[in-house]
XYZ file of C-alpha atoms in Angstrom:
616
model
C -23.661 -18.580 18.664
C -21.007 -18.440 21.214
C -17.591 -20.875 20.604
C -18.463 -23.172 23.413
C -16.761 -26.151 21.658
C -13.440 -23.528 22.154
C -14.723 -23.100 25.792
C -10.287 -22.995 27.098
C -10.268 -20.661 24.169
C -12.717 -17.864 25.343
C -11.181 -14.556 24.637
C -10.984 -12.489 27.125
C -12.894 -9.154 27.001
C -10.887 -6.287 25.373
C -10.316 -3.138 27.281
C -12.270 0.218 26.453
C -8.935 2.484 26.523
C -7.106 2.384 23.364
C -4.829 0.478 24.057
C -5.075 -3.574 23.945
C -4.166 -4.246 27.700
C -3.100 -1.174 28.049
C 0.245 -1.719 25.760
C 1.142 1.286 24.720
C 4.646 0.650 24.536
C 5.429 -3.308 23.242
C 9.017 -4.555 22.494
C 8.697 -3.580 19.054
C 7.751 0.237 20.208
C 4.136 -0.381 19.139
C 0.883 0.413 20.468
C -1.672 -2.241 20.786
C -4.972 -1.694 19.235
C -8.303 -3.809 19.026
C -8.820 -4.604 15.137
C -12.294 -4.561 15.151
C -14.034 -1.396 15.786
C -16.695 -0.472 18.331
C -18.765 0.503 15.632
C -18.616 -3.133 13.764
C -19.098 -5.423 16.762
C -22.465 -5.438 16.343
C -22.663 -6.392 12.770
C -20.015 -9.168 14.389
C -22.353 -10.361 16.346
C -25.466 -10.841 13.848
C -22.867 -12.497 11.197
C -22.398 -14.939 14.787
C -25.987 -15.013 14.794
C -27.369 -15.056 11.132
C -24.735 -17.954 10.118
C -24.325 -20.024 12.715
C -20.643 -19.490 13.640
C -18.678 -18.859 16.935
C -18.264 -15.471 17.715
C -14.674 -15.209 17.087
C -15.052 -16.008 13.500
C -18.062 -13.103 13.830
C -15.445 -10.978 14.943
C -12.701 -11.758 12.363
C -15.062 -11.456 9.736
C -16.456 -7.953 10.912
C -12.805 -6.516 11.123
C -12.110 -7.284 7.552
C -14.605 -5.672 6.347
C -16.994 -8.478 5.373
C -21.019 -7.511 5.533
C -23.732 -9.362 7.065
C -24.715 -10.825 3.157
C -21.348 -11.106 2.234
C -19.968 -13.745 4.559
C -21.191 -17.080 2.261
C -19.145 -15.694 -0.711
C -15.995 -15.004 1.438
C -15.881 -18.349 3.245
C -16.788 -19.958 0.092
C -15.350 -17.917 -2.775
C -15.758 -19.529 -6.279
C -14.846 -19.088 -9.695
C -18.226 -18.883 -11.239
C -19.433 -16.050 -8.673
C -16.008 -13.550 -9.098
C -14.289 -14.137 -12.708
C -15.473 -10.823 -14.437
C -16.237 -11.103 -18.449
C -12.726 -11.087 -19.400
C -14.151 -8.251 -22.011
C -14.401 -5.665 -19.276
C -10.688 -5.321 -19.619
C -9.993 -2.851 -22.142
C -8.092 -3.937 -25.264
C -9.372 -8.232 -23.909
C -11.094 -8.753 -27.097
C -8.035 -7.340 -29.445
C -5.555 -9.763 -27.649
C -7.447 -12.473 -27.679
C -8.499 -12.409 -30.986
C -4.408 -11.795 -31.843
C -3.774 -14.954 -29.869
C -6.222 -16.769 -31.262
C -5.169 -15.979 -35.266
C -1.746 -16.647 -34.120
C -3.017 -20.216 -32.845
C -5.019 -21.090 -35.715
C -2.154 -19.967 -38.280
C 0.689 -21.641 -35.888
C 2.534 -18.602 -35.661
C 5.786 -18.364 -33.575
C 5.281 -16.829 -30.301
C 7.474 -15.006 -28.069
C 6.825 -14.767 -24.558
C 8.418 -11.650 -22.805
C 8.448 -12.313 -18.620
C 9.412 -10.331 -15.570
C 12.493 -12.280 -13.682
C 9.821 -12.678 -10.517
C 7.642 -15.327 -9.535
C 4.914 -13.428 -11.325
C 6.992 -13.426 -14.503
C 8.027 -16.922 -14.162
C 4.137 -18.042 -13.693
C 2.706 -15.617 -16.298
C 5.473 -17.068 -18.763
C 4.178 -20.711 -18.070
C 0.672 -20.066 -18.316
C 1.097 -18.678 -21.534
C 3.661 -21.488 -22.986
C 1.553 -23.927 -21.418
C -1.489 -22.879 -23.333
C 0.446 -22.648 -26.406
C 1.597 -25.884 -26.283
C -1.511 -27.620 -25.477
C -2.069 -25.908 -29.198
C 0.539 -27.135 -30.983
C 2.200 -23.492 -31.343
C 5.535 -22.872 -31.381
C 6.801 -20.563 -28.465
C 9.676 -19.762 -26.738
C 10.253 -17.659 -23.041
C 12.387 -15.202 -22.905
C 13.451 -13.790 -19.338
C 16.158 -10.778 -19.814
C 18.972 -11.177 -17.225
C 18.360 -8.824 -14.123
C 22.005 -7.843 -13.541
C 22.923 -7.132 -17.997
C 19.423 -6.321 -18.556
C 17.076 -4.892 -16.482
C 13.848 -5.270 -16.164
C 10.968 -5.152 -18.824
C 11.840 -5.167 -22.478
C 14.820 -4.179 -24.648
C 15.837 -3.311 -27.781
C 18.457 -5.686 -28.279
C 16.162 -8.652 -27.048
C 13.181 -7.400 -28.974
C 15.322 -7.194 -32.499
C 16.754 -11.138 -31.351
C 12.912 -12.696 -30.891
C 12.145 -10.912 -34.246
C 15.653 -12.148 -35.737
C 14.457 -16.202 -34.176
C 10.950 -16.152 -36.313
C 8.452 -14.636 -33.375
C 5.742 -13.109 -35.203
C 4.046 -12.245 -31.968
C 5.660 -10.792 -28.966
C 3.437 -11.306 -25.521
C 4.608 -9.126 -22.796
C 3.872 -10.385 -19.072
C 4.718 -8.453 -16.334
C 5.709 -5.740 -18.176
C 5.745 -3.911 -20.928
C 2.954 -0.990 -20.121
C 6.235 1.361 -19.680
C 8.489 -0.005 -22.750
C 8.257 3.125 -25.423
C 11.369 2.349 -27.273
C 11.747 -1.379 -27.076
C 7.874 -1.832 -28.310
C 8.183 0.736 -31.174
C 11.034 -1.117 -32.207
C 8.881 -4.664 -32.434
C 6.171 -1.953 -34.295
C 9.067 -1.417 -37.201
C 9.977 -4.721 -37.898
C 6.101 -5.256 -38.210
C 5.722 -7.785 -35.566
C 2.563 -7.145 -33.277
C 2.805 -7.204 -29.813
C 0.571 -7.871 -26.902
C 1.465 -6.394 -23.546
C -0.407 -8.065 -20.452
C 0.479 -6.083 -17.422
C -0.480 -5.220 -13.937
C 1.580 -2.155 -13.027
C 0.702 1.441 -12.711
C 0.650 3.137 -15.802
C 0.774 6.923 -17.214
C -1.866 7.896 -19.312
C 0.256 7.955 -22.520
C 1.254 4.534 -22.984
C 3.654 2.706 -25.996
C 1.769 1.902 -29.769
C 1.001 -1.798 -29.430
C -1.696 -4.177 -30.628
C -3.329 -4.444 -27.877
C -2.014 -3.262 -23.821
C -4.333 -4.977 -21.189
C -3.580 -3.943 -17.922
C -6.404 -3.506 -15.882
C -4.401 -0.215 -13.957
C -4.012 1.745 -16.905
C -6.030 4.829 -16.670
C -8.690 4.350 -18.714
C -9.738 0.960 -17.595
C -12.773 0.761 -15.554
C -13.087 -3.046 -15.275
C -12.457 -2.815 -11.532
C -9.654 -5.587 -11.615
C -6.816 -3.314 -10.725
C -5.676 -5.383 -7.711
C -4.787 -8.615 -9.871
C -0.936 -9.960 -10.512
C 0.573 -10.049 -13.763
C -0.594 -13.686 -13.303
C -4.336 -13.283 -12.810
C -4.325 -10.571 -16.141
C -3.300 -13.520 -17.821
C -5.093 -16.338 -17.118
C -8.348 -13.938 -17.826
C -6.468 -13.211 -21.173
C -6.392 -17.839 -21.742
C -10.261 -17.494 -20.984
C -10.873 -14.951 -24.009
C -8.874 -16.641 -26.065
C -10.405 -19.723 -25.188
C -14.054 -18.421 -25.884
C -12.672 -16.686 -28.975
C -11.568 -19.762 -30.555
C -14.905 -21.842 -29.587
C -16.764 -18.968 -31.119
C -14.611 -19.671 -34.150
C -15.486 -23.276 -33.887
C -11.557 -24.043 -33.605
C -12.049 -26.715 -30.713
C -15.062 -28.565 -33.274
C -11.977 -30.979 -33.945
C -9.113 -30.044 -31.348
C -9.495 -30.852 -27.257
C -10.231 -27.756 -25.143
C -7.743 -27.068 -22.798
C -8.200 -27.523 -19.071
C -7.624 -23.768 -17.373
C -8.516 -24.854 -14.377
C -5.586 -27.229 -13.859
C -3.603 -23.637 -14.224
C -4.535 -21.927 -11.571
C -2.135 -23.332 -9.195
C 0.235 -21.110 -10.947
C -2.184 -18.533 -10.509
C -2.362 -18.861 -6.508
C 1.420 -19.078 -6.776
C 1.723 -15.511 -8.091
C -1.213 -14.006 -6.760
C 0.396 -14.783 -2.630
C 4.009 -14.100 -4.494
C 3.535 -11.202 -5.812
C 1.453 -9.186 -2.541
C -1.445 -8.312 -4.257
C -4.627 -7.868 -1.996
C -6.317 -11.439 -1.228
C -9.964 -9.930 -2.011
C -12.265 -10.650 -4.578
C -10.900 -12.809 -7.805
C -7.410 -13.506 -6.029
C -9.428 -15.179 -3.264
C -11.004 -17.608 -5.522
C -7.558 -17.844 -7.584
C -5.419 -18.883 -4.401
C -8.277 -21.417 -2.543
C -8.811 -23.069 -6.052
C -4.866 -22.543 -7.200
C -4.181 -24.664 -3.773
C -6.616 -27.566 -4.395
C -4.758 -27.727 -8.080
C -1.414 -27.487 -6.633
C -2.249 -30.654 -3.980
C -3.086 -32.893 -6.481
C 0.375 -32.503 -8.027
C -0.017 -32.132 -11.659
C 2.560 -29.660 -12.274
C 5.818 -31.640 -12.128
C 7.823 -28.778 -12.124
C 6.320 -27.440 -8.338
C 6.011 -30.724 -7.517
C 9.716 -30.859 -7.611
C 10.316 -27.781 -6.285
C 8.089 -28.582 -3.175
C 9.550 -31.928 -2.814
C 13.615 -30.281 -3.227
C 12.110 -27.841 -0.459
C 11.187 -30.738 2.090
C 7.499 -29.570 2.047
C 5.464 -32.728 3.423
C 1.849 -30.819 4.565
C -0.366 -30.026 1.858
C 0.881 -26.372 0.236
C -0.557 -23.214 2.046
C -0.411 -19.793 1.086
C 2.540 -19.217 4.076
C 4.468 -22.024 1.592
C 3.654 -20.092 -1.176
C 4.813 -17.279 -0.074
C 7.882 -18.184 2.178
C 9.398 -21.312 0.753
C 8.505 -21.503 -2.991
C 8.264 -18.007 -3.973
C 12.091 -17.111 -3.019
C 13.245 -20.218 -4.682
C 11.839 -19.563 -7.809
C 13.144 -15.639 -7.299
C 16.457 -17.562 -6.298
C 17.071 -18.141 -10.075
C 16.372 -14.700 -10.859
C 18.425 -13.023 -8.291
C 21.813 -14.880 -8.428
C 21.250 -17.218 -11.424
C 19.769 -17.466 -14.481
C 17.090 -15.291 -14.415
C 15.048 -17.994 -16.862
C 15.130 -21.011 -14.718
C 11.628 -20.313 -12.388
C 9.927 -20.242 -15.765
C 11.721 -23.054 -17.210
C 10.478 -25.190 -14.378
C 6.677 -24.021 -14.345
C 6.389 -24.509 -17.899
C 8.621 -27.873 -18.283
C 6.722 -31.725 -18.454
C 10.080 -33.444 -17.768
C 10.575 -34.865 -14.417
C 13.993 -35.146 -14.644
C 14.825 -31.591 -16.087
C 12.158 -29.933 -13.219
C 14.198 -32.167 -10.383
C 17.616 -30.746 -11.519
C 15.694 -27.433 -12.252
C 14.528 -27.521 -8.455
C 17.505 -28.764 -6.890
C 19.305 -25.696 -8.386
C 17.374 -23.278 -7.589
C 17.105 -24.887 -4.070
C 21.410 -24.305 -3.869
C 20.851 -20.623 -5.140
C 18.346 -19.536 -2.538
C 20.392 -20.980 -0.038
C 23.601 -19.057 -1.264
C 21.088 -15.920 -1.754
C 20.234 -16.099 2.121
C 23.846 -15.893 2.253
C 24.614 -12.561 0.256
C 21.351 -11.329 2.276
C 22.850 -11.492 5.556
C 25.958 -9.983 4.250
C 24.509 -6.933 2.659
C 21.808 -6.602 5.526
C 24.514 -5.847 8.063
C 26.083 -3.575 6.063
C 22.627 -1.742 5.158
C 21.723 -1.812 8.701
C 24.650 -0.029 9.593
C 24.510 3.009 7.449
C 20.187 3.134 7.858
C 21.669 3.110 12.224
C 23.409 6.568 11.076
C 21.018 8.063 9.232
C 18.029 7.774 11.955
C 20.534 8.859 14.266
C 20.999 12.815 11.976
C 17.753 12.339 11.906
C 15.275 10.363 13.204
C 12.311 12.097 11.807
C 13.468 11.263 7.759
C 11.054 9.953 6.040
C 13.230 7.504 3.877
C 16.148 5.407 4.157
C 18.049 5.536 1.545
C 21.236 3.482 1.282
C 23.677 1.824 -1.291
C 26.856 0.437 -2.000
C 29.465 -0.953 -4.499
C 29.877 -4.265 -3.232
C 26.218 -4.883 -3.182
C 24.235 -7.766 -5.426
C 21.629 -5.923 -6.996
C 19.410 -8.939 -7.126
C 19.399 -8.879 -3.485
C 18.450 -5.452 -2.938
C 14.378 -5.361 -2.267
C 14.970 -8.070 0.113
C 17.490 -6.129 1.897
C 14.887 -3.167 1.879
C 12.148 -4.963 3.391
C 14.336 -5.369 5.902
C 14.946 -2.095 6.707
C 11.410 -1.704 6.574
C 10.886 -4.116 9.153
C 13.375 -2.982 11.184
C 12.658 0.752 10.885
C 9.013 1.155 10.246
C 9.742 3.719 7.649
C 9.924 3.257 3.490
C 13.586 2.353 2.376
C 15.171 2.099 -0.887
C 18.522 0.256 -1.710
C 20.733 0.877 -4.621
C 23.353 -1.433 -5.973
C 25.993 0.901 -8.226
C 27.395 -0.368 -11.213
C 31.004 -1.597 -11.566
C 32.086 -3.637 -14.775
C 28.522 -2.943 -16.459
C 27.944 -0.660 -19.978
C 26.734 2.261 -17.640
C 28.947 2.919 -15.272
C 28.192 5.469 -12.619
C 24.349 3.875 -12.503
C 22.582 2.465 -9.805
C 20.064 -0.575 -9.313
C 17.333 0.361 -6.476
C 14.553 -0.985 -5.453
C 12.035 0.138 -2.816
C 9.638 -0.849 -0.024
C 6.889 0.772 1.832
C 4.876 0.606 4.557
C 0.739 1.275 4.253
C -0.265 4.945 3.907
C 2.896 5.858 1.819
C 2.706 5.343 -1.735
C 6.264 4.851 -3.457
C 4.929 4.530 -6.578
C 3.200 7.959 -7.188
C 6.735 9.580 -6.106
C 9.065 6.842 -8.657
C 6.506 8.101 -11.331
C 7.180 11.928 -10.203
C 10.993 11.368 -9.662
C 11.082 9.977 -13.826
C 9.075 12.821 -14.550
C 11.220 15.281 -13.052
C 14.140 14.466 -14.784
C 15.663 12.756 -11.234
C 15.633 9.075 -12.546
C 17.376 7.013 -15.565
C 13.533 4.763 -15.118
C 11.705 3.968 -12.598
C 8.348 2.247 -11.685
C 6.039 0.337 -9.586
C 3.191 -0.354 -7.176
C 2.406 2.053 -3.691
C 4.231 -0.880 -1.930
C 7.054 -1.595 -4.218
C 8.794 0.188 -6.355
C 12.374 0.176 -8.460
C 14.504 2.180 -10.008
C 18.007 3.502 -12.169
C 19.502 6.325 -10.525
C 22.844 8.327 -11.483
C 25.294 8.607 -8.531
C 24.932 12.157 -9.771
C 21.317 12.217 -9.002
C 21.062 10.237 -5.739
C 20.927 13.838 -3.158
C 18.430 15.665 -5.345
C 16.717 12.368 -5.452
C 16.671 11.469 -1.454
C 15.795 15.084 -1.510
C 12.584 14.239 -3.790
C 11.980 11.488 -1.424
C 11.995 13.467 1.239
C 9.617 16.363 -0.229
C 7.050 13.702 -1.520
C 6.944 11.418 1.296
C 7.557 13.467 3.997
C 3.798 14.155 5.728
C 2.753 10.399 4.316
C 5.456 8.617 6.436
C 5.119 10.745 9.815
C 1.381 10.318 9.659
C 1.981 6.422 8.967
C 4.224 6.169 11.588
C 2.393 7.699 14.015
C -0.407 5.460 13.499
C 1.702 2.546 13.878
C 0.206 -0.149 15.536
C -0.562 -3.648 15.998
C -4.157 -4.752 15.445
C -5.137 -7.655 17.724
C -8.243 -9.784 16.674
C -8.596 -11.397 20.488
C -7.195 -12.593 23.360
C -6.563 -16.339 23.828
C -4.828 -18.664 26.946
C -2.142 -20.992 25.437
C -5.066 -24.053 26.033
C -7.051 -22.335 23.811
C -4.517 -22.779 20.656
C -6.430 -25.978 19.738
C -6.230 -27.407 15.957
C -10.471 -27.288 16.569
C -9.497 -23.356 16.206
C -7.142 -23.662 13.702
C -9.933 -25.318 11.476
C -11.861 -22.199 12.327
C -9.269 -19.780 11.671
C -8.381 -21.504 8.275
C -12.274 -21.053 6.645
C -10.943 -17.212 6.736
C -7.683 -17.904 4.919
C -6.085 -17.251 2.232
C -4.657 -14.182 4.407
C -2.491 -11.844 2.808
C -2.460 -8.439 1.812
C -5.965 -7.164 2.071
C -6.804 -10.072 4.084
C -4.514 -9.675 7.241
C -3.894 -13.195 9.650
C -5.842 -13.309 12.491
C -3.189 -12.355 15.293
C -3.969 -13.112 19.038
C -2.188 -11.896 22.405
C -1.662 -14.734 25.080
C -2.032 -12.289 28.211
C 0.144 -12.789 31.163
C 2.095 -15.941 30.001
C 5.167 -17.258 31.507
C 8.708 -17.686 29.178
C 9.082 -21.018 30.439
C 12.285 -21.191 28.020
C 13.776 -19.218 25.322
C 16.885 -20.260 23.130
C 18.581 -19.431 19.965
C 17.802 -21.225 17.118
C 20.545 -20.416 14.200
C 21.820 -16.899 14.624
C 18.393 -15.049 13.977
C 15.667 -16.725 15.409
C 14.241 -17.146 19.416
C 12.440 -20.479 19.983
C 10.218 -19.929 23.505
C 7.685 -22.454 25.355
C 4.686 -20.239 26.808
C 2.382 -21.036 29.931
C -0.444 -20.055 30.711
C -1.532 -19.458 34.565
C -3.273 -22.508 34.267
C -0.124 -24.751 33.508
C -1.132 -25.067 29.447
C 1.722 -24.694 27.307
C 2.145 -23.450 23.941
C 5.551 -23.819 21.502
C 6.009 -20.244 20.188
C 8.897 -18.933 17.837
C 9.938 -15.586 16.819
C 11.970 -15.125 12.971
C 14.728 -12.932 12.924
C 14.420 -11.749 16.800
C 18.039 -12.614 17.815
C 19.550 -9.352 19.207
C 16.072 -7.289 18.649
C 14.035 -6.134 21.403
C 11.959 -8.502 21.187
C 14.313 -11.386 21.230
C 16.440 -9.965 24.263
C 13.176 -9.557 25.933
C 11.804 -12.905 25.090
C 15.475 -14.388 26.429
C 15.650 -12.332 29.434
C 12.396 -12.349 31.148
C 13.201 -14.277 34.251
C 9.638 -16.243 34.303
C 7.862 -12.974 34.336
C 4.467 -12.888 33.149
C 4.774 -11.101 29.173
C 2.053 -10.772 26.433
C 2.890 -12.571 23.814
C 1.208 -11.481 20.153
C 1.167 -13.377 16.955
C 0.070 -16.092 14.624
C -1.142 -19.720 14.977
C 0.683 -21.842 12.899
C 0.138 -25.763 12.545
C 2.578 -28.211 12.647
C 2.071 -31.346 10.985
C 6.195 -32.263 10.938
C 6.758 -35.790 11.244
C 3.186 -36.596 10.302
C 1.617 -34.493 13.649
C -1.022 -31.873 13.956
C -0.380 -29.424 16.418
C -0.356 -25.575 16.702
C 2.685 -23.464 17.701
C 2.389 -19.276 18.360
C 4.624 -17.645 15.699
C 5.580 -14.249 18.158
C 5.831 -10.940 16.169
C 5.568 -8.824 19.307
C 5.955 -9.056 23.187
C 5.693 -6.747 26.221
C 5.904 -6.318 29.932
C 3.049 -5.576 31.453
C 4.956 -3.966 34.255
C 6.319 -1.612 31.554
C 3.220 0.070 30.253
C 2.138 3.231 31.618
């Protein structure tokens, strides 16, 4: 079946050289390439074919990877078909049956969270289930900048001191030795839920369920923190029906959870496949109907009128909630998620709305700074593998931003370190580290602690952070450089970027957008369809703030499309955007709706541009 009802949309054929209209050399430095292979587009066109849907959606589908009898389940992906037996997850049944003696017996729990928006969700799932039981529970979110993340002794020995009996982990805790042997001694049992890579010797707890530790097989290894724990609510839930515990109590509702799930799953990067899918489409329907007063302030204090996305998600509510943990107190995302008072999650949201924006501040500050010493380093040498930069006078809370930053800018893994100055260590520095696909930071963290070169250190192969002696730092870029070395040159030589189809600025229809959206949630492991608009006109380009380049496109048949480009002020792409004189540029991106002021229309958000006059 051919899109005729997108007839001003037809994408234009693709070239057979490698290149996607020959750009070999786009603003951005990249090469163009066709996402979906030659060898796929003819399972594209029987998915066209077998299910009745325009051939760009065969062709979207195909390039992600989705089979000719898989394509019902992605489109349509539902609870019931992907949630795995919760059992498959080694050490499930132990912590569930924990939880569920500690519900039955009312025992004081103590919930142990990550500062993110993973920790902050994971934490209210769990005290939201608790309460629904009548159990006593408290959060407790150590301070980023005094504490660090993941347990600590101190902490561990206070929850004991309070009355916990039980000590939940979320978010961490598979790397906690000391802290956890500690809660062992004073004979209080704890329950680690978890989601980050793990050694094979890991600490002596109840139960650890983290579906990446080595010997788990459940095949659940790309869930959040989040998504671990909601699994965990569904074995406890069965475990106390099998007990006949809910024979005179209410079952609770873990469906109306999920939109905390969604929230962490698009937060936290972790690939939109499988479970997550179903966990973000159903997490969104959950989060629409407004049940959870505490996002439903935070979306209201962040002017968010169109029905949530995973872009908002991701964008607007995720950094707010991180706001708290960066520059604030580190307990106030979880505080909101978990509260039932209006008026506490309106202040709540309102602060952390003030913090972000003082965040973006510090951001700017520190990125200029970072920018200038990465500027020197690729100028020694422009083949190194890793930038590595820090400072005094930086805000360790604002570090990984700052380093995906130099990630975008440099298309190369960078890691940022804060140093201490009027903490109990100084002389000790605060990094934390981003990647680009092909290069695994975690694996070389993991071999940096092991070699001695690292205070701690841990992670994902996308993200990773650290504690690093100013001592260490050489032998440590060193390490960096050893480890990651062949991984980033081969990475960056395949840098590229993949274009789903071509499309003339009449085409950008909200009949396409509807289209485009049955594919969605995009996110990692599900990339956003990106188009090019061939051969369209700047018709006008300004500034919009200091960082971004607002543009109106035409097509050669007068259509026009609104376009916009983040954080292009002063790039390549922005000066070539501004400057173009009415030449004819292909423009690459995403289609974006806009429904401000109660509308529905679709803008271009640019990532690249180039001159067609310019490619060889």
């Amino acid at each position: 079946m051919r899109a005729t009802g997108l007839a001003k949309a037809a994408f234009e054929n693709i070239s057979d050289d490698a290149a996607f209209l020959g750009v070999r050399a786009s603003a951005r430095g990249l090469v163009w390439r066709e996402r979906l292979p030659a060898e796929l587009k003819p399972i594209a066109t029987a998915i066209s074919q077998r299910h009745g849907l325009p051939e760009l959606m065969g062709r979207i589908l195909a390039a992600r990877g989705i089979g000719l009898d898989a394509v019902e389940g992605f489109l349509d992906p539902t609870l019931k078909s992907l949630m795995p037996d919760p059992s498959t997850l080694r050490d499930m049944d132990k912590a569930a049956s924990r939880l569920a003696d500690a519900i039955i017996a009312k025992q004081p729990v103590a919930i142990f969270g990550d500062y993110d928006v993973d920790g902050a969700c994971s934490s209210a799932l769990l005290s939201r289930f608790l309460t629904h039981h009548d159990v006593p529970s408290r959060i407790y979110i150590p301070d980023r900048i005094f504490e660090g993340y993941g347990p600590n002794v101190a902490a561990i020995e206070s929850l004991v001191k309070e009355g916990a009996r039980l000590i939940v982990t979320v978010d961490c805790g598979t790397t906690s030795f000391e802290p956890l042997e500690a809660a062992r001694k004073l004979n209080v049992d704890v329950v680690v839920l978890d989601h980050h890579q793990a050694d094979e010797r890991l600490p002596d707890v109840h139960a650890l369920v983290n579906p990446n530790r080595q010997d788990d097989i459940s095949g659940q290894g790309m869930l959040c923190a989040a998504g671990v724990v909601f699994l965990m609510l569904v074995a406890t839930t069965r475990e106390l029906r099998r007990r006949g515990f809910y024979n005179a109590s209410r079952e609770p509702d873990l469906l109306a959870l999920l939109d905390l799930v969604a929230l962490a799953t698009v937060a936290d990067v972790v690939p939109l496949v499988g479970l997550n899918r179903a966990y973000v489409k159903k997490g969104l329907t959950v989060m629409r109907a407004r049940e959870n007063v505490g996002l439903t302030a935070l979306v209201d204090a962040a002017g968010l009128t169109a029905p949530p996305t995973p872009y908002h998600l991701g964008f607007i509510l995720g950094p707010r909630i991180n706001a708290g943990g960066r520059i604030g107190n580190a307990a106030l995302g979880a505080t909101l998620l978990s509260t039932t008072d209006a008026v506490e999650a309106q202040k709540i949201a309102e602060l952390l709305n003030r913090l972000n924006k003082e965040r973006k501040d510090i951001e700017t500050l520190m990125l200029e700074e970072a920018l200038a010493i990465a500027d020197r380093q690729i100028a020694d040498d422009p083949s190194r593998a890793i930038i590595v930069v820090a400072s005094e006078t930086w805000h360790k809370g604002i570090v990984g931003l700052v380093a995906s930053r130099l990630v975008e800018r440099f298309r190369r893994p960078a890691c940022v370190i804060a140093w201490e100055t009027e903490t109990s260590l100084p002389g000790h520095g605060t990094g934390s580290l981003r990647s680009i696909p092909g290069v695994d930071l975690g694996s070389a963290v993991r071999a940096a602690v092991a070699a001695g070169l690292l205070v701690k250190g841990g992670g994902h192969a996308m993200a990773a952070g650290l504690t690093v002696t100013r001592e260490g730092l050489a032998a440590l870029d060193q390490h960096f450089a050893t480890h990651l070395g062949a991984a980033t040159a081969t990475a960056s030589q395949s840098a590229g970027l993949d274009i789903d189809a071509a499309l003339v600025a009449s085409g950008a229809t909200t009949e396409l957008m509807d289209l485009i959206e049955r594919v969605s949630p995009f996110g990692q492991g599900n990339a956003e369809a990106r188009f090019v608009l061939p051969a369209h006109r700047v018709k006008f380009a300004k500034l919009v703030g200091e960082t971004h380049v607002r543009a109106l496109l035409e097509g050669g048949d007068g259509a026009r499309l609104d376009a916009i480009a983040f954080r292009a002020a002063g790039q390549p792409l922005g000066d070539l955007l501004m400057s173009s004189g009415g030449m004819p540029l292909h423009v690459a991106g995403h289609l974006r709706r806009d429904t401000w002021g109660g509308r529905d229309r679709v803008e271009l958000q640019i990532e690249d541009a180039a001159d067609p006059r310019r490619q060889s």
